[in-house]
């Protein structure tokens, strides 16, 4: 049966959408489980530490960090509170904006990130990259690039 929905989606189009969602959830769950078991580090925490490590001066404004890790401002604030209690990040006031705050990666946070990164990268390799053929990575990058509304930001 060919399904043409009221919104114009065919069965094939809906299947592709669902496959994309399932792949993302499956890979994310695997990465989360591996990071928790090996390093007691949730995936969202890893992502925050990674974004800070890659930022100039190992610091980002809280609003920018929330955008990069796809969390709400309040969700990021709660996560930064936990990471700060663990000594993995600190907060610093923004000199040019009294209301602004920076999240800053501490040396302990950088060390924890360095310990967890091999686990994270192995998970990406085993759950995603190893399942693709030679030219498929470039194809996927091109296809997903069309969907990237962030302007290419990491």
PDB file of C-alpha atoms in Angstrom, residues 10-79:
ATOM      1  CA  UNK A  10       5.008   9.143   1.193  1.00  0.00           C
ATOM      2  CA  UNK A  11       5.630   5.904   3.053  1.00  0.00           C
ATOM      3  CA  UNK A  12       9.213   5.918   1.788  1.00  0.00           C
ATOM      4  CA  UNK A  13       9.817   9.470   3.015  1.00  0.00           C
ATOM      5  CA  UNK A  14       8.392   8.636   6.419  1.00  0.00           C
ATOM      6  CA  UNK A  15      10.533   5.497   6.575  1.00  0.00           C
ATOM      7  CA  UNK A  16      13.700   7.488   5.854  1.00  0.00           C
ATOM      8  CA  UNK A  17      12.804   9.969   8.591  1.00  0.00           C
ATOM      9  CA  UNK A  18      12.178   7.170  11.081  1.00  0.00           C
ATOM     10  CA  UNK A  19      15.423   5.401  10.168  1.00  0.00           C
ATOM     11  CA  UNK A  20      17.363   8.622  10.751  1.00  0.00           C
ATOM     12  CA  UNK A  21      15.745   9.047  14.162  1.00  0.00           C
ATOM     13  CA  UNK A  22      16.333   5.418  15.138  1.00  0.00           C
ATOM     14  CA  UNK A  23      19.995   5.525  14.081  1.00  0.00           C
ATOM     15  CA  UNK A  24      20.630   8.693  16.084  1.00  0.00           C
ATOM     16  CA  UNK A  25      18.905   7.326  19.192  1.00  0.00           C
ATOM     17  CA  UNK A  26      20.640   3.930  18.956  1.00  0.00           C
ATOM     18  CA  UNK A  27      24.098   5.452  18.567  1.00  0.00           C
ATOM     19  CA  UNK A  28      23.503   8.025  21.298  1.00  0.00           C
ATOM     20  CA  UNK A  29      22.269   5.377  23.743  1.00  0.00           C
ATOM     21  CA  UNK A  30      25.328   3.242  23.049  1.00  0.00           C
ATOM     22  CA  UNK A  31      27.722   6.157  23.574  1.00  0.00           C
ATOM     23  CA  UNK A  32      25.902   7.156  26.765  1.00  0.00           C
ATOM     24  CA  UNK A  33      26.078   3.631  28.177  1.00  0.00           C
ATOM     25  CA  UNK A  34      29.759   3.198  27.321  1.00  0.00           C
ATOM     26  CA  UNK A  35      30.744   6.554  28.837  1.00  0.00           C
ATOM     27  CA  UNK A  36      28.754   5.888  31.993  1.00  0.00           C
ATOM     28  CA  UNK A  37      30.164   2.391  32.525  1.00  0.00           C
ATOM     29  CA  UNK A  38      33.778   3.255  31.759  1.00  0.00           C
ATOM     30  CA  UNK A  39      34.014   6.811  33.105  1.00  0.00           C
ATOM     31  CA  UNK A  40      30.838   7.603  35.086  1.00  0.00           C
ATOM     32  CA  UNK A  41      30.344  10.454  32.603  1.00  0.00           C
ATOM     33  CA  UNK A  42      26.998  11.085  30.896  1.00  0.00           C
ATOM     34  CA  UNK A  43      27.126  11.884  27.188  1.00  0.00           C
ATOM     35  CA  UNK A  44      25.812  15.429  27.736  1.00  0.00           C
ATOM     36  CA  UNK A  45      28.663  16.074  30.189  1.00  0.00           C
ATOM     37  CA  UNK A  46      31.180  14.697  27.712  1.00  0.00           C
ATOM     38  CA  UNK A  47      29.796  16.997  25.005  1.00  0.00           C
ATOM     39  CA  UNK A  48      30.117  20.049  27.275  1.00  0.00           C
ATOM     40  CA  UNK A  49      33.700  19.178  28.198  1.00  0.00           C
ATOM     41  CA  UNK A  50      34.568  18.570  24.536  1.00  0.00           C
ATOM     42  CA  UNK A  51      33.081  21.886  23.391  1.00  0.00           C
ATOM     43  CA  UNK A  52      34.995  23.746  26.084  1.00  0.00           C
ATOM     44  CA  UNK A  53      38.241  21.950  25.233  1.00  0.00           C
ATOM     45  CA  UNK A  54      37.892  22.955  21.584  1.00  0.00           C
ATOM     46  CA  UNK A  55      37.077  26.600  22.378  1.00  0.00           C
ATOM     47  CA  UNK A  56      39.704  29.349  22.542  1.00  0.00           C
ATOM     48  CA  UNK A  57      40.979  29.607  26.103  1.00  0.00           C
ATOM     49  CA  UNK A  58      38.901  26.514  27.002  1.00  0.00           C
ATOM     50  CA  UNK A  59      35.932  28.801  27.683  1.00  0.00           C
ATOM     51  CA  UNK A  60      32.572  29.644  26.159  1.00  0.00           C
ATOM     52  CA  UNK A  61      29.748  31.971  27.076  1.00  0.00           C
ATOM     53  CA  UNK A  62      26.931  29.957  28.580  1.00  0.00           C
ATOM     54  CA  UNK A  63      24.499  30.937  25.800  1.00  0.00           C
ATOM     55  CA  UNK A  64      26.945  29.852  23.096  1.00  0.00           C
ATOM     56  CA  UNK A  65      27.666  26.587  24.891  1.00  0.00           C
ATOM     57  CA  UNK A  66      23.938  25.820  25.229  1.00  0.00           C
ATOM     58  CA  UNK A  67      23.528  26.290  21.476  1.00  0.00           C
ATOM     59  CA  UNK A  68      26.471  24.024  20.700  1.00  0.00           C
ATOM     60  CA  UNK A  69      25.347  21.157  22.904  1.00  0.00           C
ATOM     61  CA  UNK A  70      21.669  21.519  22.001  1.00  0.00           C
ATOM     62  CA  UNK A  71      20.463  22.105  25.560  1.00  0.00           C
ATOM     63  CA  UNK A  72      18.079  24.703  26.911  1.00  0.00           C
ATOM     64  CA  UNK A  73      19.692  27.482  28.936  1.00  0.00           C
ATOM     65  CA  UNK A  74      18.199  26.076  32.140  1.00  0.00           C
ATOM     66  CA  UNK A  75      19.246  22.528  31.242  1.00  0.00           C
ATOM     67  CA  UNK A  76      22.804  23.691  30.658  1.00  0.00           C
ATOM     68  CA  UNK A  77      22.820  25.637  33.925  1.00  0.00           C
ATOM     69  CA  UNK A  78      21.881  22.479  35.860  1.00  0.00           C
ATOM     70  CA  UNK A  79      24.520  20.461  34.016  1.00  0.00           C
TER      71      UNK A  79
END
